[in-house]
PDB file of C-alpha atoms in Angstrom:
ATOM      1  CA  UNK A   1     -43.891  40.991  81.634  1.00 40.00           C
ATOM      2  CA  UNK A   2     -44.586  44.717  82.806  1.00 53.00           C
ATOM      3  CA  UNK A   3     -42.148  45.898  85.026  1.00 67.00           C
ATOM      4  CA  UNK A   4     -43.479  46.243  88.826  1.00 74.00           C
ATOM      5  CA  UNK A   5     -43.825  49.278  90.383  1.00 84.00           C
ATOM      6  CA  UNK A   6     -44.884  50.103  94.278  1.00 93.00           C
ATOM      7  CA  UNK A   7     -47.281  53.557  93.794  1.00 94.00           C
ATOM      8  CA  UNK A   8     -47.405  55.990  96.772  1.00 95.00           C
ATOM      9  CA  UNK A   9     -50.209  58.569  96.166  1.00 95.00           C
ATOM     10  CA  UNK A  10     -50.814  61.864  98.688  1.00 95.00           C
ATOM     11  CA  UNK A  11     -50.010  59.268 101.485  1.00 95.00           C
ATOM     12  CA  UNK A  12     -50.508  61.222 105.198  1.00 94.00           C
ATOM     13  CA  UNK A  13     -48.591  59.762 107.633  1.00 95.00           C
ATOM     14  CA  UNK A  14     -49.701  62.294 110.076  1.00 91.00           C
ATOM     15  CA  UNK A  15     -52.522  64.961 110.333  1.00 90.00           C
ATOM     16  CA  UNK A  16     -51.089  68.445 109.055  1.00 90.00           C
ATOM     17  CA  UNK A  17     -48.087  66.260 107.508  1.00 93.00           C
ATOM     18  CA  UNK A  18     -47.156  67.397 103.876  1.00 95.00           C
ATOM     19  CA  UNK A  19     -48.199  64.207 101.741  1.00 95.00           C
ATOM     20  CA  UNK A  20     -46.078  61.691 100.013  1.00 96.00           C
ATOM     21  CA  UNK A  21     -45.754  60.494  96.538  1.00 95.00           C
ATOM     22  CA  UNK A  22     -43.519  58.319  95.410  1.00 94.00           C
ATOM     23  CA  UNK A  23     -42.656  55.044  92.950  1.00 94.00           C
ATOM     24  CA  UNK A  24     -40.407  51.992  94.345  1.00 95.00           C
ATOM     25  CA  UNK A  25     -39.551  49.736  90.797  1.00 94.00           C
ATOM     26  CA  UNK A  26     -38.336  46.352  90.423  1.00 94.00           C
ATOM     27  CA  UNK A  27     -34.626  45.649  91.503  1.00 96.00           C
ATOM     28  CA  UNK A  28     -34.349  48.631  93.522  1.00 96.00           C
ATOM     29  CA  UNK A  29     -33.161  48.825  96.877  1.00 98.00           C
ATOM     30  CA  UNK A  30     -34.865  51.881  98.822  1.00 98.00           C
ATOM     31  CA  UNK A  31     -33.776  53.107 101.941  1.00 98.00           C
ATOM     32  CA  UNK A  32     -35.527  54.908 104.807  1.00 98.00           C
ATOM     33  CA  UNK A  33     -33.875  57.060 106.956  1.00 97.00           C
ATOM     34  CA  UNK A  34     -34.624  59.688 109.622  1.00 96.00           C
ATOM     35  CA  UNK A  35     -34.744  60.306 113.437  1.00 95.00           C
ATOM     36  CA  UNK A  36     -36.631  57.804 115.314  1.00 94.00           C
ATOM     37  CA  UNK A  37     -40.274  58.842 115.504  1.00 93.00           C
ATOM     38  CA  UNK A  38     -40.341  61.176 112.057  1.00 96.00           C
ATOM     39  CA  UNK A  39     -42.281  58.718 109.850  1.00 95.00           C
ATOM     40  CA  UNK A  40     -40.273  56.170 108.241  1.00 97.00           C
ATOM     41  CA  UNK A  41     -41.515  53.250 110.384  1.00 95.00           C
ATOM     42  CA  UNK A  42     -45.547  54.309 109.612  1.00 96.00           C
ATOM     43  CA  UNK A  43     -44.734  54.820 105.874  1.00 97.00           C
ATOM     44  CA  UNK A  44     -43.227  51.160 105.978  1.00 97.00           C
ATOM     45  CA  UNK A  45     -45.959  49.700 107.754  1.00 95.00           C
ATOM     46  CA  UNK A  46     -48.275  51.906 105.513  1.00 95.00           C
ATOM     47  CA  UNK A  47     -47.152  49.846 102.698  1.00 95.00           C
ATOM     48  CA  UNK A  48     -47.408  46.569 104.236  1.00 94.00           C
ATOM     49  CA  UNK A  49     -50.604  47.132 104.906  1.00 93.00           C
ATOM     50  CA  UNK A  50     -50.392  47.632 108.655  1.00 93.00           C
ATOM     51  CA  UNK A  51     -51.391  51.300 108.845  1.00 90.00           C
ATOM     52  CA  UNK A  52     -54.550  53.084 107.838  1.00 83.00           C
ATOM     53  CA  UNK A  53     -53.955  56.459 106.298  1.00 82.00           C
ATOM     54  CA  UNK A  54     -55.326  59.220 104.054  1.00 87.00           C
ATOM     55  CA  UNK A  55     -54.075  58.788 100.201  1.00 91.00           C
ATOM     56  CA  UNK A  56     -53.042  55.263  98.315  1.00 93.00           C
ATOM     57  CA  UNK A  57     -51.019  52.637  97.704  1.00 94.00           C
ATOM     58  CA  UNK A  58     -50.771  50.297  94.638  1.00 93.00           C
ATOM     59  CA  UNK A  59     -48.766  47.882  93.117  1.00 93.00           C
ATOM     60  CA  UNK A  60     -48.770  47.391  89.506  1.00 88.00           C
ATOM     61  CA  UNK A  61     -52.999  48.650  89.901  1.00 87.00           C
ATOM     62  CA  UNK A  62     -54.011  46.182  92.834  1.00 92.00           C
ATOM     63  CA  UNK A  63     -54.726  48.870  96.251  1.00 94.00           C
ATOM     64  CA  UNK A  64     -52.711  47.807  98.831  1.00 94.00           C
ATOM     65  CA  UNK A  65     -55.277  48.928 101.822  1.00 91.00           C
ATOM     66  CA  UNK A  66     -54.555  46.420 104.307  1.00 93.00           C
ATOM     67  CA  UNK A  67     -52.281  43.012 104.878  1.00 91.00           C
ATOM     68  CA  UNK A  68     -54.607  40.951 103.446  1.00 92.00           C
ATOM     69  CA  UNK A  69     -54.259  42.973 100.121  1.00 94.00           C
ATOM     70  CA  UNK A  70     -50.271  43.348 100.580  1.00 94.00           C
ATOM     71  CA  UNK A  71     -50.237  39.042 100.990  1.00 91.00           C
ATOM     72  CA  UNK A  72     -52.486  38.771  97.749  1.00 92.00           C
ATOM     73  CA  UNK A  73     -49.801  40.742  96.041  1.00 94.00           C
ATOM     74  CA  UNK A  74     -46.983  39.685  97.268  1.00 94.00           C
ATOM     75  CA  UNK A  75     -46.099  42.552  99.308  1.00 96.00           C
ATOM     76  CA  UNK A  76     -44.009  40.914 102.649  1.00 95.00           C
ATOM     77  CA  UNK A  77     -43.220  42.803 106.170  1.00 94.00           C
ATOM     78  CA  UNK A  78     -40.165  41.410 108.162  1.00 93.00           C
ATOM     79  CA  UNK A  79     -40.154  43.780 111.434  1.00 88.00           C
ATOM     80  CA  UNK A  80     -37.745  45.075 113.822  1.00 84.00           C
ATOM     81  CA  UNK A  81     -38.392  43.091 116.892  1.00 72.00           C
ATOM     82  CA  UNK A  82     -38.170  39.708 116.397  1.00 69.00           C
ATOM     83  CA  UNK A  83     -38.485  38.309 119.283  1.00 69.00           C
ATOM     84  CA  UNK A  84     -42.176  40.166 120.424  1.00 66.00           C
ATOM     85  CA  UNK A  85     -43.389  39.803 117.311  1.00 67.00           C
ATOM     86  CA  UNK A  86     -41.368  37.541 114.803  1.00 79.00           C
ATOM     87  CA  UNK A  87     -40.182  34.011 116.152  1.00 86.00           C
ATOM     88  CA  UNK A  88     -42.423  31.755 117.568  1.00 91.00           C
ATOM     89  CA  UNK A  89     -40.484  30.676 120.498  1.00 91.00           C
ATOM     90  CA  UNK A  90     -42.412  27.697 121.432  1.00 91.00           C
ATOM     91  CA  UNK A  91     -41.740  26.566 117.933  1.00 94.00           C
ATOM     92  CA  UNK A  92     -38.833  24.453 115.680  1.00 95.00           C
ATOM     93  CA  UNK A  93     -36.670  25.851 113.511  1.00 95.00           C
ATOM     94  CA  UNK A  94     -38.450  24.017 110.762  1.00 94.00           C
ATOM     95  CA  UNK A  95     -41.563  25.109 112.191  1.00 94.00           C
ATOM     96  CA  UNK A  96     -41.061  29.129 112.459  1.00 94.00           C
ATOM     97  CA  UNK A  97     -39.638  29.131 109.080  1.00 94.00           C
ATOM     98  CA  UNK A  98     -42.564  26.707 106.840  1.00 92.00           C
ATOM     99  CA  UNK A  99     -45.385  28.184 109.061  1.00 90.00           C
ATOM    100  CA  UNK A 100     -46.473  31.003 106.920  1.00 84.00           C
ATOM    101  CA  UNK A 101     -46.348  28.912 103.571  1.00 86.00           C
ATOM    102  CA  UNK A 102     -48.293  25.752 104.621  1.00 79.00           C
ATOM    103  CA  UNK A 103     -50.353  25.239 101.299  1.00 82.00           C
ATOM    104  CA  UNK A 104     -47.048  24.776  99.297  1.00 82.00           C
ATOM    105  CA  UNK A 105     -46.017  21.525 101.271  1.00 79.00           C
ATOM    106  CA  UNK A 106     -49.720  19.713 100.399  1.00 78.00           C
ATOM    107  CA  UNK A 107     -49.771  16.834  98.867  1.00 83.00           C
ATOM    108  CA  UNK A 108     -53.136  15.904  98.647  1.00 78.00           C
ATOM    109  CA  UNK A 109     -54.678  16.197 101.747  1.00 81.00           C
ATOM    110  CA  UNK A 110     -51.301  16.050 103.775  1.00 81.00           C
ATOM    111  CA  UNK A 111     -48.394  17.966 104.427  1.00 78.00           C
ATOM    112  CA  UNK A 112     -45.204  16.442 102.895  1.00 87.00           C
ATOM    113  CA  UNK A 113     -42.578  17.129 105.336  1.00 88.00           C
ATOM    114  CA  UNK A 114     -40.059  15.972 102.747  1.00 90.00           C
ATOM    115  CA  UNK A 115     -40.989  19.003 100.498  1.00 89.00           C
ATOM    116  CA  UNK A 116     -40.774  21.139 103.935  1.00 88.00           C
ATOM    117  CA  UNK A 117     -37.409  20.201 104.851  1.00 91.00           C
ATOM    118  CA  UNK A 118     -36.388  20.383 100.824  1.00 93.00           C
ATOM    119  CA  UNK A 119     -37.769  24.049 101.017  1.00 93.00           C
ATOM    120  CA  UNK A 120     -35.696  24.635 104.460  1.00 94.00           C
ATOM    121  CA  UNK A 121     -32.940  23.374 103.506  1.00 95.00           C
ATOM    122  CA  UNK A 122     -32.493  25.346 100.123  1.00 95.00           C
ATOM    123  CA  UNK A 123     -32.634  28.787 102.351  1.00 95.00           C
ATOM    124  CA  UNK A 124     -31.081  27.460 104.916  1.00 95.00           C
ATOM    125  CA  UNK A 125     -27.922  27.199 102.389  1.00 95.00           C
ATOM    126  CA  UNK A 126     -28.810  30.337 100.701  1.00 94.00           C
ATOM    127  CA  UNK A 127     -29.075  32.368 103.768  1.00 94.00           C
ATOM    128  CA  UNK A 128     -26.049  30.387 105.755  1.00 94.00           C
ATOM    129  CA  UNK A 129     -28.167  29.368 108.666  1.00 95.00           C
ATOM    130  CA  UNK A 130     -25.675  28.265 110.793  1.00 93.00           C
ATOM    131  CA  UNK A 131     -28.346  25.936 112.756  1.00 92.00           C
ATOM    132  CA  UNK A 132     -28.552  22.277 114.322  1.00 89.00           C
ATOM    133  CA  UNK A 133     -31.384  19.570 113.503  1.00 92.00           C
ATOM    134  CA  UNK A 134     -34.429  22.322 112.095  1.00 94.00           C
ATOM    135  CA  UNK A 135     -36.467  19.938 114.990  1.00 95.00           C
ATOM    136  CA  UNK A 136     -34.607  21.945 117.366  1.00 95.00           C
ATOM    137  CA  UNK A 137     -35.803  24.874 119.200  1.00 95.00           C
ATOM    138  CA  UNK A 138     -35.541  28.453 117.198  1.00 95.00           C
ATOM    139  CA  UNK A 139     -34.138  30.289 120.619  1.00 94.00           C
ATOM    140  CA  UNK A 140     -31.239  27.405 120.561  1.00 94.00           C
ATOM    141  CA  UNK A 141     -30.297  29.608 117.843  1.00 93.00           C
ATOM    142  CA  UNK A 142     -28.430  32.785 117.883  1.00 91.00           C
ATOM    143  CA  UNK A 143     -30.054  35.986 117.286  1.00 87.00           C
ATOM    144  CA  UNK A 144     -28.577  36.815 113.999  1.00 89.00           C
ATOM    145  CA  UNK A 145     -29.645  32.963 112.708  1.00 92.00           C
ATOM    146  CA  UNK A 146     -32.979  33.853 114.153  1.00 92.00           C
ATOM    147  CA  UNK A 147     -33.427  36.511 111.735  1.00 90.00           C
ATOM    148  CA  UNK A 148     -32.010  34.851 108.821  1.00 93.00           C
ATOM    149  CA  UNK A 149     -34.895  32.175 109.592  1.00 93.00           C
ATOM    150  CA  UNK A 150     -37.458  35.181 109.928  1.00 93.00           C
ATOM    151  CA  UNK A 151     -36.366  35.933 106.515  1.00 94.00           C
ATOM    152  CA  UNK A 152     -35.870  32.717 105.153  1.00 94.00           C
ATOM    153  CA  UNK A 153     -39.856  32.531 106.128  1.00 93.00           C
ATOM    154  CA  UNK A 154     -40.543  36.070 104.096  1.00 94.00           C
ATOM    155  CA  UNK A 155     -38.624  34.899 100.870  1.00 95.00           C
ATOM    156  CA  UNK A 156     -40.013  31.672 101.295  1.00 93.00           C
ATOM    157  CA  UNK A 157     -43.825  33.432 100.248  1.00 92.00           C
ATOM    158  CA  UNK A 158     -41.869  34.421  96.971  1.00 93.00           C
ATOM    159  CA  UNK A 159     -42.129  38.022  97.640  1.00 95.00           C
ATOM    160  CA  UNK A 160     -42.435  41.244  94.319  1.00 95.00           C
ATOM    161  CA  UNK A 161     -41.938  43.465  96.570  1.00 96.00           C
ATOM    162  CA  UNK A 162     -39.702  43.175 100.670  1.00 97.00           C
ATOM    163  CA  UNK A 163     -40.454  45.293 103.504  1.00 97.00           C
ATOM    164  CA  UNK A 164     -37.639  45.508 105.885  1.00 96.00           C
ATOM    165  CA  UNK A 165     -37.698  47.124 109.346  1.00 95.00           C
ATOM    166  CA  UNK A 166     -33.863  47.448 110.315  1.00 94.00           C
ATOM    167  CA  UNK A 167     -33.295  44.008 109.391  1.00 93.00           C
ATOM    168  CA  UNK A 168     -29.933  44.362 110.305  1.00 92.00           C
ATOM    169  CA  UNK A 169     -30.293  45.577 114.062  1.00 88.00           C
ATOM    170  CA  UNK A 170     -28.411  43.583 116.688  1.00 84.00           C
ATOM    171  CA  UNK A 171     -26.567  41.134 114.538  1.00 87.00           C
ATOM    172  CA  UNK A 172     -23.075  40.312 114.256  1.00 89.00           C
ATOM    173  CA  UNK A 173     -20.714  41.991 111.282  1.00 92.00           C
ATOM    174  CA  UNK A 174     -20.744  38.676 110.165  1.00 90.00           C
ATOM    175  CA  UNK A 175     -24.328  38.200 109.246  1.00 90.00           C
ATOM    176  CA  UNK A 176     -24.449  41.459 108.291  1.00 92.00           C
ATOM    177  CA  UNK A 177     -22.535  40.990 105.464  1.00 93.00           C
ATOM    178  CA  UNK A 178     -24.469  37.590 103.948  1.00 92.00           C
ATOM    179  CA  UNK A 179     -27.739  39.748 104.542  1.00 94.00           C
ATOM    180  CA  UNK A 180     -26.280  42.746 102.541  1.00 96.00           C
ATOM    181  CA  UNK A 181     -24.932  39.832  99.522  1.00 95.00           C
ATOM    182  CA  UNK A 182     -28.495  38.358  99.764  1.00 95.00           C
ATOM    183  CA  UNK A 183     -30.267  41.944  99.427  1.00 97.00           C
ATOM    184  CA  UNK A 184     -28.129  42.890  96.500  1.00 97.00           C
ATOM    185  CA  UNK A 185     -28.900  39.288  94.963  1.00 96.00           C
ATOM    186  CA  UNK A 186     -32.507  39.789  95.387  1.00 96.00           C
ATOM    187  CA  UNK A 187     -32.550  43.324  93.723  1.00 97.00           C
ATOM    188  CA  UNK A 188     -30.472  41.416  90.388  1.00 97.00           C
ATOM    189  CA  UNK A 189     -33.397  39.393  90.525  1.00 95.00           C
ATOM    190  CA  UNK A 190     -35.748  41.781  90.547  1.00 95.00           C
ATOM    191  CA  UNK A 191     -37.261  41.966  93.440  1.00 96.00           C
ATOM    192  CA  UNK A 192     -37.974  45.223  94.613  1.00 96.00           C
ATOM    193  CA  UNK A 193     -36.603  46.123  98.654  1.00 98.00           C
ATOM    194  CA  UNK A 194     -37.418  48.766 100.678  1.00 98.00           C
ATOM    195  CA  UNK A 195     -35.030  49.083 103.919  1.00 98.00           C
ATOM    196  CA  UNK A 196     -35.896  50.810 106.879  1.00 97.00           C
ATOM    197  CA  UNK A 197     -32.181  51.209 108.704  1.00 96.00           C
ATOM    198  CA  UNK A 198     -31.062  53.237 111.876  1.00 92.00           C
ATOM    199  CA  UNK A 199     -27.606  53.270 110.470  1.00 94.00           C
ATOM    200  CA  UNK A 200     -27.197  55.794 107.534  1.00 95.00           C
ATOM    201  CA  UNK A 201     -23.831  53.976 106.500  1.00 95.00           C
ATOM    202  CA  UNK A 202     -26.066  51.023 105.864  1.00 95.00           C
ATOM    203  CA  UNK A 203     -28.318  52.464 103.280  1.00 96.00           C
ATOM    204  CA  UNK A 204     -25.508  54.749 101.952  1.00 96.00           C
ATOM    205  CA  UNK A 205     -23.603  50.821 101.171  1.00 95.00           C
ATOM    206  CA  UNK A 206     -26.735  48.987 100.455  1.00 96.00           C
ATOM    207  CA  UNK A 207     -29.251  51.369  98.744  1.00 97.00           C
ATOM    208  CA  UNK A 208     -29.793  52.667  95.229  1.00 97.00           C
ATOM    209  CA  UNK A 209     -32.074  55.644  96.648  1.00 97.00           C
ATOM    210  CA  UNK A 210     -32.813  56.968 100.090  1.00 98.00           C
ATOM    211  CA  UNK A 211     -35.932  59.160 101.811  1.00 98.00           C
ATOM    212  CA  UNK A 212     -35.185  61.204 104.546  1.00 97.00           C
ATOM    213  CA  UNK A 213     -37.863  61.468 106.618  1.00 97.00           C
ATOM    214  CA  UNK A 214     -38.817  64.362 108.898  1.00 96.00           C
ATOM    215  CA  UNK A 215     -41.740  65.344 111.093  1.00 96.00           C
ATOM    216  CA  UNK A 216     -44.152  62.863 109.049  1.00 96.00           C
ATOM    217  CA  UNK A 217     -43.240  64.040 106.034  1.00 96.00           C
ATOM    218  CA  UNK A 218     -40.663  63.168 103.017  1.00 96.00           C
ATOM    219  CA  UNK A 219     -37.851  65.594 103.663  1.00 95.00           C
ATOM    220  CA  UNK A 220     -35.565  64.347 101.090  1.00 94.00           C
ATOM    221  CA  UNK A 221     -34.814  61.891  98.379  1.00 96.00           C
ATOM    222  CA  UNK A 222     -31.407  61.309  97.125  1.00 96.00           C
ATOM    223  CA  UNK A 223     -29.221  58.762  94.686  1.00 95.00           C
ATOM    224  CA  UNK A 224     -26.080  58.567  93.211  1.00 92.00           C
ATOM    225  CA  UNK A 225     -23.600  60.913  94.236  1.00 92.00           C
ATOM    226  CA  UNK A 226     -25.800  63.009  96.177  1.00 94.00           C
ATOM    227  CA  UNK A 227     -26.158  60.457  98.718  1.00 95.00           C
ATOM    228  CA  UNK A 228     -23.953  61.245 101.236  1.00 95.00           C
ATOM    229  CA  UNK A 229     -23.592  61.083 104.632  1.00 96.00           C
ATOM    230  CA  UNK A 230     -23.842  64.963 105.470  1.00 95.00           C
ATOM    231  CA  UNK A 231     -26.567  65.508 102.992  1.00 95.00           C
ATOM    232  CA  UNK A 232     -28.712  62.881 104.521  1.00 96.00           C
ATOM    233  CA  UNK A 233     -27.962  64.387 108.534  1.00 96.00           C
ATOM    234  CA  UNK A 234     -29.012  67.551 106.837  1.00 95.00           C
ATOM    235  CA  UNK A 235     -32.350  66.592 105.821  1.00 95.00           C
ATOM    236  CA  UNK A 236     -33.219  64.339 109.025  1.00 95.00           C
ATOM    237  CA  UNK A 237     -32.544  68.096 111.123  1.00 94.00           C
ATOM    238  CA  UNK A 238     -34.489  69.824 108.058  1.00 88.00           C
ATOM    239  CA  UNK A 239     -31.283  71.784 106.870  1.00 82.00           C
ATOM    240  CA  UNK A 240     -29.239  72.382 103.460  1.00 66.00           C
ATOM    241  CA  UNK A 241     -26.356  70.537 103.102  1.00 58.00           C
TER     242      UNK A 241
END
């Protein structure tokens, strides 16, 4: 199988913005950092889909153009605010996590809610949802088991490639560190993750790589050694390190 790899072309995430190229490959974890409002949220969206700008985005030849294309190629978003525009909160558990993945329950012309609960239940123990009956109400849980059910949703559509919009914001330490084993577990696998974090100490721990992002425009790229905590303050404020 050919490797995967996420193509950024003379993307402009702003007009008068210096364009971005870049490549994202299978089992990397990418972070994006910067100051809020530089760029690193519209470049995420950008590759979801979710944003319409000048230059291109493919995966492995397939244009990702909007989030119709990103679905087709298994290209999944999890955003920031989960509770505007993640959880239903009308909804079950079970509900909010099989509702994007419907067609993989059928059984003939039915929904098998044994093969729904199977599914739950098998990210429910790989994600530690720490939940009661999944027919219970999604805001009876807490706010970091909400988001592990957001992404228990995302991983659910078998994702190449996950989009993550500071998947770690407002959660407890705990959860913080199953979310970092799962990411890391995810990469081994392959999958390719691209973290948008307003905590540099989080990609610095998490990441393989790391853009800085300033005024619309990629202001730095670092791995290995190089990134470090100074050197990645330096290019959010546009100086040397």
């Amino acid at each position: 199988m050919d490797s995967l790899s996420l193509t950024i072309r003379d993307l402009h995430l702003q007009s008068g913005a210096a364009p971005i190229s870049a490549h994202i490959k299978d089992g990397e974890i990418v972070g994006l950092a910067g100051l809020d409002g530089h760029g690193q949220d519209v470049f995420l969206r950008s590759l979801a889909g979710l944003e319409r700008n000048q230059g291109a985005v493919d995966l492995q030849g397939n244009r990702i153009s909007s989030f119709r294309d990103a679905e087709r190629n298994a290209v999944v978003y999890v955003p920031r605010d989960r509770r505007s525009t993640g959880i239903f909160p009308d909804l079950s558990i079970l509900d909010n996590f099989a509702i994007a993945t419907p067609g993989v329950d059928r059984r003939g012309p039915l929904i098998s809610a044994k093969a729904r609960r199977a599914r739950y239940e098998y990210w429910k123990d790989r994600l530690k949802i720490t939940a009661p009956s999944p027919e219970a109400p999604i805001t009876a849980l807490s706010g970091g088991n909400q988001q592990k059910v957001l992404l228990a949703r995302a991983l659910a559509r078998d994702p190449k490639v996950l989009l993550l919009n500071d998947p770690t914001r407002g959660v407890d330490v705990a959860t913080r560190l199953v979310l970092y084993d799962l990411f890391r577990e995810l990469a081994a696998e392959g999958m390719a993750l691209v973290i948008l974090s307003s905590e540099i100490e989080e990609i610095l721990v998490l990441c393989h790589r790391v853009l800085v992002f300033r005024d619309h425009a990629l202001a730095g790229e670092m791995s290995g050694d190089a990134m470090r905590t100074d050197s990645v303050i330096a290019a959010m404020f546009g100086r040397a390190a």
